[in-house]
Each structure stands twice: as C-alpha cells, then as structure tokens.
C-alpha cells in the first residue's frame, strides 16, 4: 500500500503469476452513492479485496506526509512515513466488509480518507483476479 495525499494506491501481489495489481481507490462522492451504501465518507470507488482464512502481509509506506492506515474492527493501525516501510499481517476468519479511515490529520479534509477491505472466499478472490486481468489486458472484451 502506498498512501498518497487524496488517494490510496493499492497493490496486491499475485504470487501465482508474479504480477502486481495496482489501482487507485478514491472517496466516493455523495452524489454517486447508491441505496444501501455507507455514508459519512466510508464508501470508496474500489475496495481492497483479500481472501479469508489466509495470512496476508500488508506493507505500508507514504510518498508525501505521515499517514495512519487504521481499521478498528480488525485491530490494525499502521503508520506510513516517507522513506519507511512498515508491515503487519492480516488474517480474516470470516468474509465481509471492514471499514477504516486515515487517523492522522496531515492535510485539509485528510481525516476523511476512507479504507475499505473486503474479505472473500478464495474462489471469489481468484475470480476477482481473473476479472482484473481481463479488464487490464482486454478492456473491450465482454464476458
């Protein structure tokens, strides 16, 4: 994970093909919220999808200022500092959505930078990876 002011650059390492998945996750504007989505700055454009019942290593750094990647329901708070690489492990026992926010005040409206981790079963995670690669390499191909 690279924390950057106004966006989270999320990376997932797929060890089966040794390729890195990169995408930006932005705060979803209030006018784009659909019925049932979380308000109060918790909804994002793309969630970090991870498999359940597997140990996930999370690496956090920053490109500009201090950040703090925090998801209280998972008991994770990891500081991101420029030039430092911090790590923790994550093990989800059940599927679901877990929300957090940056807990450092390091810029205007920065306290509202949301984090959404989505835990899914392994076969759903593989389908997510497959769909990502299809969109990346064949953007006009429809399933």
Coordinates of N, CA, C and O in Angstrom, one line a residue:
X1 N 0.8 -1.2 0.0 CA 0.0 0.0 0.0 C 0.9 1.2 0.0 O 1.8 1.3 0.8
X2 N 0.6 2.1 -0.9 CA 1.3 3.4 -0.8 C 0.2 4.4 -0.5 O -0.7 4.6 -1.2
X3 N 0.4 5.1 0.6 CA -0.5 6.2 0.9 C 0.0 7.5 0.3 O 1.1 7.8 0.4
X4 N -0.9 8.1 -0.4 CA -0.6 9.4 -1.1 C -1.7 10.3 -0.7 O -2.9 9.9 -0.5
X5 N -1.4 11.6 -0.6 CA -2.5 12.5 -0.2 C -3.6 12.5 -1.2 O -3.4 12.6 -2.4
X6 N -4.8 12.3 -0.8 CA -6.1 12.2 -1.6 C -6.3 10.8 -2.2 O -7.4 10.6 -2.8
X7 N -5.5 9.9 -2.1 CA -5.8 8.6 -2.7 C -4.9 7.5 -2.0 O -3.9 7.8 -1.5
X8 N -5.4 6.3 -2.1 CA -4.7 5.2 -1.7 C -4.3 4.4 -2.9 O -5.1 4.0 -3.7
X9 N -3.0 4.1 -3.1 CA -2.6 3.3 -4.2 C -2.5 1.9 -3.7 O -1.6 1.6 -2.8
X10 N -3.4 1.0 -4.1 CA -3.4 -0.3 -3.5 C -2.8 -1.3 -4.4 O -3.0 -1.3 -5.6
X11 N -2.0 -2.2 -3.9 CA -1.3 -3.2 -4.6 C -1.5 -4.6 -4.0 O -1.5 -4.8 -2.8
X12 N -1.8 -5.5 -4.9 CA -2.0 -6.9 -4.5 C -1.0 -7.7 -5.3 O -0.9 -7.7 -6.5
X13 N -0.2 -8.5 -4.6 CA 0.8 -9.3 -5.3 C 0.2 -10.7 -5.5 O -0.2 -11.4 -4.6
X14 N 0.1 -11.1 -6.7 CA -0.5 -12.3 -7.1 C 0.7 -13.3 -7.3 O 1.4 -13.2 -8.3
X15 N 1.0 -14.1 -6.3 CA 2.1 -15.0 -6.4 C 2.1 -16.1 -7.4 O 3.1 -16.7 -7.8
X16 N 0.9 -16.3 -8.0 CA 0.8 -17.4 -9.0 C 1.4 -16.9 -10.3 O 1.9 -17.7 -11.0
X17 N 1.2 -15.7 -10.6 CA 1.7 -15.2 -11.9 C 2.8 -14.1 -11.7 O 3.3 -13.6 -12.7
X18 N 3.2 -13.8 -10.5 CA 4.2 -12.8 -10.2 C 3.9 -11.5 -10.9 O 4.8 -10.9 -11.5
X19 N 2.7 -11.0 -10.8 CA 2.3 -9.7 -11.3 C 1.7 -8.9 -10.2 O 1.2 -9.5 -9.3
X20 N 1.9 -7.6 -10.3 CA 1.3 -6.7 -9.3 C 0.1 -6.1 -9.9 O 0.1 -5.6 -11.0
X21 N -0.9 -6.1 -9.0 CA -2.2 -5.4 -9.4 C -2.1 -4.0 -8.7 O -1.9 -3.9 -7.5
X22 N -2.3 -3.0 -9.5 CA -2.3 -1.6 -9.0 C -3.7 -0.9 -9.4 O -4.1 -1.0 -10.5
X23 N -4.3 -0.2 -8.4 CA -5.4 0.6 -8.7 C -5.6 1.6 -7.6 O -5.0 1.5 -6.5
X24 N -6.2 2.7 -8.0 CA -6.5 3.8 -7.1 C -7.8 3.7 -6.5 O -8.8 3.3 -7.1
X25 N -7.9 4.0 -5.2 CA -9.2 3.9 -4.5 C -9.5 5.3 -4.0 O -8.7 5.8 -3.1
X26 N -10.6 5.9 -4.4 CA -10.9 7.3 -4.0 C -12.2 7.3 -3.2 O -13.0 6.3 -3.3
X27 N -12.4 8.3 -2.4 CA -13.6 8.5 -1.7 C -14.7 8.7 -2.7 O -14.6 9.5 -3.6
X28 N -15.8 8.0 -2.5 CA -17.0 8.1 -3.4 C -17.8 9.3 -3.0 O -18.2 9.5 -1.9
X29 N -18.0 10.2 -4.0 CA -18.8 11.4 -3.8 C -20.2 11.1 -3.3 O -20.8 10.1 -3.7
X30 N -20.8 12.0 -2.5 CA -22.1 11.7 -2.0 C -23.1 11.6 -3.1 O -24.1 10.8 -3.0
X31 N -23.0 12.3 -4.2 CA -23.9 12.2 -5.3 C -23.9 10.8 -6.1 O -24.8 10.5 -6.8
X32 N -22.8 10.1 -5.9 CA -22.6 8.8 -6.5 C -23.0 7.6 -5.7 O -23.0 6.5 -6.1
X33 N -23.4 7.9 -4.4 CA -23.8 6.8 -3.5 C -25.1 6.2 -4.0 O -26.0 6.8 -4.4
X34 N -25.2 4.8 -3.9 CA -26.4 4.1 -4.2 C -27.1 3.7 -2.9 O -26.5 3.8 -1.8
X35 N -28.3 3.3 -3.0 CA -29.1 2.9 -1.9 C -28.4 1.8 -1.1 O -28.1 0.8 -1.7
X36 N -28.2 1.9 0.2 CA -27.6 0.9 1.0 C -26.1 1.1 1.2 O -25.5 0.4 2.0
X37 N -25.5 2.0 0.4 CA -24.0 2.2 0.6 C -23.8 3.1 1.9 O -24.7 3.9 2.2
X38 N -22.7 2.9 2.5 CA -22.4 3.7 3.7 C -22.1 5.2 3.3 O -21.5 5.5 2.3
X39 N -22.6 6.0 4.2 CA -22.4 7.5 4.0 C -21.3 7.8 5.0 O -20.5 7.0 5.4
X40 N -21.1 9.1 5.2 CA -20.1 9.6 6.1 C -18.7 9.2 5.7 O -17.9 8.8 6.5
X41 N -18.5 9.3 4.4 CA -17.1 9.2 3.9 C -16.5 7.8 4.1 O -15.3 7.7 4.3
X42 N -17.3 6.7 4.1 CA -16.7 5.4 4.2 C -16.7 4.6 2.9 O -16.0 3.6 2.8
X43 N -17.5 5.0 1.9 CA -17.6 4.3 0.6 C -16.4 4.8 -0.3 O -16.1 5.9 -0.3
X44 N -15.8 3.8 -1.0 CA -14.7 4.1 -1.9 C -15.1 3.6 -3.3 O -16.0 2.8 -3.5
X45 N -14.3 4.0 -4.3 CA -14.5 3.5 -5.6 C -14.1 2.1 -5.8 O -14.8 1.4 -6.6
X46 N -13.0 1.6 -5.2 CA -12.6 0.2 -5.3 C -12.1 -0.2 -3.9 O -11.3 0.4 -3.3
X47 N -12.6 -1.4 -3.5 CA -12.2 -1.9 -2.2 C -10.9 -2.8 -2.4 O -10.7 -3.3 -3.5
X48 N -10.2 -2.9 -1.3 CA -9.1 -3.9 -1.3 C -9.7 -5.3 -1.0 O -10.2 -5.5 0.1
X49 N -9.6 -6.2 -2.0 CA -10.2 -7.5 -1.9 C -9.1 -8.5 -1.4 O -8.0 -8.5 -2.1
X50 N -9.3 -9.2 -0.3 CA -8.4 -10.2 0.2 C -9.1 -11.5 0.5 O -10.3 -11.5 0.8
X51 N -8.4 -12.6 0.3 CA -9.0 -13.9 0.7 C -9.1 -14.1 2.2 O -8.2 -13.7 2.9
X52 N -10.1 -14.8 2.6 CA -10.2 -15.2 4.0 C -9.5 -16.4 4.3 O -9.1 -17.2 3.4
X53 N -9.2 -16.7 5.6 CA -8.5 -17.8 6.1 C -7.1 -18.0 5.5 O -6.7 -19.2 5.2
X54 N -6.5 -16.9 5.2 CA -5.1 -16.9 4.6 C -4.4 -15.8 5.3 O -5.0 -14.7 5.5
X55 N -3.1 -15.9 5.6 CA -2.3 -14.8 6.1 C -1.9 -13.9 5.0 O -1.3 -14.3 4.0
X56 N -2.3 -12.6 5.2 CA -2.0 -11.6 4.2 C -0.9 -10.6 4.8 O -1.1 -10.2 5.9
X57 N 0.1 -10.4 4.1 CA 1.1 -9.4 4.6 C 0.8 -8.1 4.0 O 0.7 -7.9 2.8
X58 N 0.7 -7.1 4.8 CA 0.4 -5.7 4.4 C 1.7 -4.8 4.6 O 2.2 -4.8 5.7
X59 N 2.1 -4.2 3.5 CA 3.2 -3.3 3.6 C 2.7 -1.9 3.4 O 1.9 -1.6 2.4
X60 N 3.1 -0.9 4.2 CA 2.6 0.5 4.1 C 3.8 1.4 4.1 O 4.7 1.3 4.9
X61 N 3.7 2.4 3.2 CA 4.7 3.5 3.1 C 3.9 4.7 2.7 O 2.7 4.7 2.4
X62 N 4.6 5.8 2.6 CA 4.0 7.1 2.2 C 4.9 7.8 1.2 O 6.1 7.6 1.2
X63 N 4.3 8.6 0.3 CA 5.0 9.3 -0.7 C 5.2 10.8 -0.3 O 5.9 11.5 -1.0
X64 N 4.4 11.3 0.7 CA 4.4 12.7 0.9 C 4.5 13.1 2.4 O 5.4 13.7 2.8
X65 N 3.5 12.7 3.2 CA 3.4 13.1 4.6 C 3.1 11.9 5.4 O 2.8 10.8 4.9
X66 N 3.0 12.1 6.7 CA 2.6 11.0 7.6 C 1.2 10.6 7.4 O 0.3 11.5 7.3
X67 N 0.9 9.3 7.4 CA -0.5 8.8 7.3 C -0.6 7.7 8.3 O 0.4 7.2 8.9
X68 N -1.8 7.3 8.6 CA -2.0 6.2 9.5 C -3.1 5.3 9.0 O -4.3 5.7 9.0
X69 N -2.8 4.1 8.5 CA -3.8 3.2 7.9 C -4.4 2.4 9.0 O -3.8 1.6 9.7
X70 N -5.7 2.8 9.3 CA -6.4 2.2 10.5 C -7.7 1.6 10.2 O -8.5 2.2 9.5
X71 N -7.9 0.3 10.6 CA -9.2 -0.3 10.5 C -9.5 -0.9 11.9 O -9.0 -1.9 12.3
X72 N -10.3 -0.1 12.7 CA -10.5 -0.5 14.1 C -11.1 -1.9 14.3 O -10.8 -2.6 15.2
X73 N -12.0 -2.3 13.4 CA -12.7 -3.6 13.6 C -11.8 -4.8 13.4 O -12.0 -5.9 13.9
X74 N -10.6 -4.5 12.8 CA -9.6 -5.6 12.6 C -8.5 -5.4 13.6 O -7.5 -6.2 13.6
X75 N -8.5 -4.3 14.3 CA -7.4 -4.1 15.3 C -6.1 -3.7 14.6 O -5.0 -4.0 15.1
X76 N -6.2 -3.0 13.5 CA -5.0 -2.6 12.8 C -4.9 -1.1 12.7 O -5.8 -0.4 12.4
X77 N -3.7 -0.6 13.1 CA -3.4 0.8 12.9 C -1.9 0.8 12.6 O -1.1 0.4 13.4
X78 N -1.6 1.2 11.4 CA -0.2 1.1 10.9 C 0.2 2.5 10.3 O -0.5 3.0 9.4
X79 N 1.3 3.1 10.9 CA 1.7 4.4 10.4 C 2.5 4.3 9.1 O 3.3 3.3 9.0
X80 N 2.3 5.2 8.3 CA 3.0 5.3 7.0 C 3.8 6.6 7.0 O 3.3 7.7 7.2
X81 N 5.1 6.4 6.9 CA 6.0 7.6 6.9 C 6.9 7.5 5.6 O 7.3 6.5 5.1
X82 N 7.2 8.7 5.0 CA 8.0 8.7 3.8 C 9.4 8.1 4.1 O 10.0 8.4 5.2
X83 N 9.8 7.3 3.3 CA 11.1 6.6 3.4 C 11.2 5.4 4.3 O 12.2 4.8 4.5
X84 N 10.0 5.1 4.9 CA 10.0 3.9 5.8 C 9.0 2.9 5.2 O 8.0 3.2 4.6
X85 N 9.2 1.6 5.5 CA 8.4 0.6 5.1 C 7.9 -0.2 6.3 O 8.7 -0.8 7.0
X86 N 6.6 -0.1 6.7 CA 6.1 -0.8 7.8 C 5.2 -1.9 7.4 O 4.6 -1.9 6.3
X87 N 5.2 -3.0 8.2 CA 4.4 -4.1 7.8 C 3.6 -4.7 9.0 O 3.9 -4.5 10.1
X88 N 2.5 -5.4 8.6 CA 1.7 -6.2 9.6 C 1.1 -7.3 8.8 O 1.2 -7.4 7.6
X89 N 0.5 -8.2 9.6 CA -0.1 -9.4 8.9 C -1.6 -9.3 9.2 O -2.0 -8.8 10.3
X90 N -2.4 -9.8 8.3 CA -3.9 -9.8 8.5 C -4.4 -11.2 8.2 O -4.0 -11.9 7.3
X91 N -5.3 -11.7 9.1 CA -5.9 -13.0 8.9 C -7.4 -12.8 9.2 O -7.8 -12.5 10.3
X92 N -8.2 -12.9 8.2 CA -9.6 -12.8 8.3 C -10.3 -14.1 8.5 O -10.0 -15.0 7.7
X93 N -11.0 -14.3 9.5 CA -11.7 -15.6 9.8 C -13.1 -15.7 9.1 O -13.6 -16.8 9.0
X94 N -13.6 -14.6 8.7 CA -14.9 -14.6 8.1 C -15.0 -13.6 7.0 O -14.2 -12.6 6.9
X95 N -15.9 -13.8 6.0 CA -16.0 -12.8 4.9 C -16.8 -11.6 5.4 O -17.6 -11.7 6.4
X96 N -16.7 -10.5 4.7 CA -17.4 -9.3 5.0 C -16.6 -8.1 4.6 O -15.5 -8.2 4.1
X97 N -17.2 -6.9 4.9 CA -16.6 -5.7 4.6 C -16.1 -5.0 5.9 O -16.8 -5.0 6.9
X98 N -14.9 -4.5 5.9 CA -14.3 -3.8 7.0 C -13.9 -2.4 6.6 O -13.2 -2.2 5.6
X99 N -14.3 -1.4 7.4 CA -14.1 0.0 7.1 C -13.1 0.6 8.1 O -13.1 0.3 9.2
X100 N -12.4 1.6 7.6 CA -11.5 2.4 8.4 C -11.2 3.7 7.7 O -11.7 4.0 6.6
X101 N -10.4 4.5 8.4 CA -10.0 5.8 7.8 C -8.6 6.1 8.2 O -8.1 5.6 9.2
X102 N -8.0 7.1 7.5 CA -6.7 7.5 7.9 C -6.9 8.3 9.2 O -7.8 9.1 9.3
X103 N -6.1 8.0 10.2 CA -6.3 8.6 11.6 C -5.3 9.7 11.9 O -5.1 10.0 13.0
X104 N -4.6 10.2 10.9 CA -3.7 11.3 11.0 C -4.3 12.5 10.3 O -4.9 12.4 9.3
X105 N -4.1 13.7 10.9 CA -4.6 14.9 10.3 C -3.3 15.5 9.6 O -2.5 16.2 10.2
X106 N -3.2 15.2 8.3 CA -2.0 15.7 7.7 C -2.3 16.5 6.4 O -1.5 16.6 5.5
X107 N -3.5 17.1 6.4 CA -3.8 17.9 5.2 C -5.3 18.3 5.3 O -6.0 17.7 6.2
X108 N -5.7 19.2 4.5 CA -7.1 19.6 4.5 C -8.0 18.5 4.1 O -7.8 17.8 3.1
X109 N -9.1 18.2 4.9 CA -10.0 17.1 4.7 C -9.4 15.7 4.7 O -10.0 14.8 4.2
X110 N -8.1 15.6 5.1 CA -7.5 14.3 5.0 C -8.0 13.3 6.0 O -7.8 12.1 5.8
X111 N -8.5 13.8 7.1 CA -9.0 12.8 8.2 C -10.1 12.0 7.6 O -10.5 11.0 8.2
X112 N -10.7 12.3 6.5 CA -11.8 11.6 6.0 C -11.4 10.6 4.9 O -12.3 10.0 4.2
X113 N -10.1 10.3 4.7 CA -9.7 9.4 3.6 C -10.1 8.0 4.0 O -9.6 7.4 5.0
X114 N -11.0 7.4 3.3 CA -11.6 6.1 3.7 C -10.7 4.9 3.3 O -10.0 4.9 2.3
X115 N -10.9 3.8 4.0 CA -10.3 2.5 3.7 C -11.4 1.4 3.7 O -12.2 1.4 4.7
X116 N -11.5 0.6 2.7 CA -12.4 -0.5 2.7 C -11.7 -1.8 2.3 O -11.2 -1.9 1.2
X117 N -11.7 -2.7 3.2 CA -11.2 -4.1 3.0 C -12.3 -5.0 2.9 O -13.2 -5.1 3.8
X118 N -12.3 -5.8 1.8 CA -13.4 -6.8 1.6 C -12.8 -8.2 1.7 O -12.0 -8.5 0.8
X119 N -13.2 -9.0 2.7 CA -12.8 -10.4 2.8 C -13.7 -11.3 2.0 O -14.9 -11.2 2.3
X120 N -13.2 -12.1 1.2 CA -14.0 -13.0 0.4 C -13.4 -14.4 0.4 O -12.2 -14.6 0.8
X121 N -14.2 -15.4 0.0 CA -13.6 -16.8 -0.1 C -12.6 -16.9 -1.2 O -12.6 -16.1 -2.1
X122 N -11.7 -17.9 -1.1 CA -10.6 -17.9 -2.1 C -11.1 -18.0 -3.5 O -10.5 -17.4 -4.4
X123 N -12.1 -18.8 -3.8 CA -12.5 -18.9 -5.2 C -13.1 -17.6 -5.7 O -13.0 -17.3 -6.9
X124 N -13.7 -16.8 -4.9 CA -14.2 -15.5 -5.3 C -13.0 -14.6 -5.5 O -13.0 -13.8 -6.4
X125 N -12.0 -14.7 -4.7 CA -10.7 -13.9 -4.9 C -10.1 -14.2 -6.2 O -9.6 -13.3 -6.9
X126 N -10.0 -15.5 -6.5 CA -9.4 -15.9 -7.8 C -10.3 -15.3 -9.0 O -9.7 -14.9 -10.0
X127 N -11.6 -15.3 -8.9 CA -12.4 -14.7 -9.9 C -12.2 -13.2 -10.0 O -12.1 -12.7 -11.1
X128 N -12.0 -12.6 -8.8 CA -11.6 -11.1 -8.8 C -10.3 -10.9 -9.6 O -10.2 -10.0 -10.4
X129 N -9.3 -11.7 -9.4 CA -8.0 -11.6 -10.1 C -8.2 -11.8 -11.6 O -7.7 -11.1 -12.4
X130 N -9.0 -12.8 -11.9 CA -9.2 -13.1 -13.3 C -9.9 -11.9 -14.0 O -9.5 -11.5 -15.1
X131 N -10.9 -11.4 -13.4 CA -11.7 -10.3 -14.0 C -10.8 -9.0 -14.1 O -10.9 -8.3 -15.0
X132 N -9.9 -8.8 -13.1 CA -9.0 -7.7 -13.2 C -8.1 -7.8 -14.4 O -7.9 -6.9 -15.1
X133 N -7.5 -9.0 -14.6 CA -6.6 -9.2 -15.7 C -7.3 -9.1 -17.0 O -6.7 -8.5 -18.0
X134 N -8.5 -9.5 -17.1 CA -9.3 -9.4 -18.4 C -9.5 -7.9 -18.7 O -9.3 -7.4 -19.8
X135 N -9.9 -7.1 -17.6 CA -10.1 -5.7 -17.8 C -8.8 -5.0 -18.2 O -8.8 -4.0 -18.9
X136 N -7.7 -5.4 -17.6 CA -6.4 -4.7 -17.8 C -5.9 -5.0 -19.2 O -5.5 -4.1 -19.9
X137 N -5.9 -6.3 -19.7 CA -5.3 -6.6 -20.9 C -6.3 -6.7 -22.1 O -5.9 -6.6 -23.2
X138 N -7.6 -6.8 -21.8 CA -8.6 -6.9 -22.9 C -9.7 -5.9 -22.5 O -10.8 -6.4 -22.1
X139 N -9.5 -4.6 -22.5 CA -10.5 -3.7 -22.0 C -11.9 -3.7 -22.7 O -12.9 -3.3 -22.2
X140 N -11.9 -4.1 -24.0 CA -13.1 -4.1 -24.8 C -13.8 -5.5 -24.8 O -14.8 -5.6 -25.5
X141 N -13.2 -6.5 -24.2 CA -13.8 -7.8 -24.2 C -14.9 -7.9 -23.2 O -14.7 -7.6 -22.0
X142 N -16.0 -8.4 -23.5 CA -17.1 -8.6 -22.6 C -17.3 -10.0 -22.2 O -17.1 -10.9 -23.1
X143 N -17.5 -10.3 -21.0 CA -17.7 -11.7 -20.5 C -19.1 -12.2 -20.9 O -20.0 -11.7 -20.7

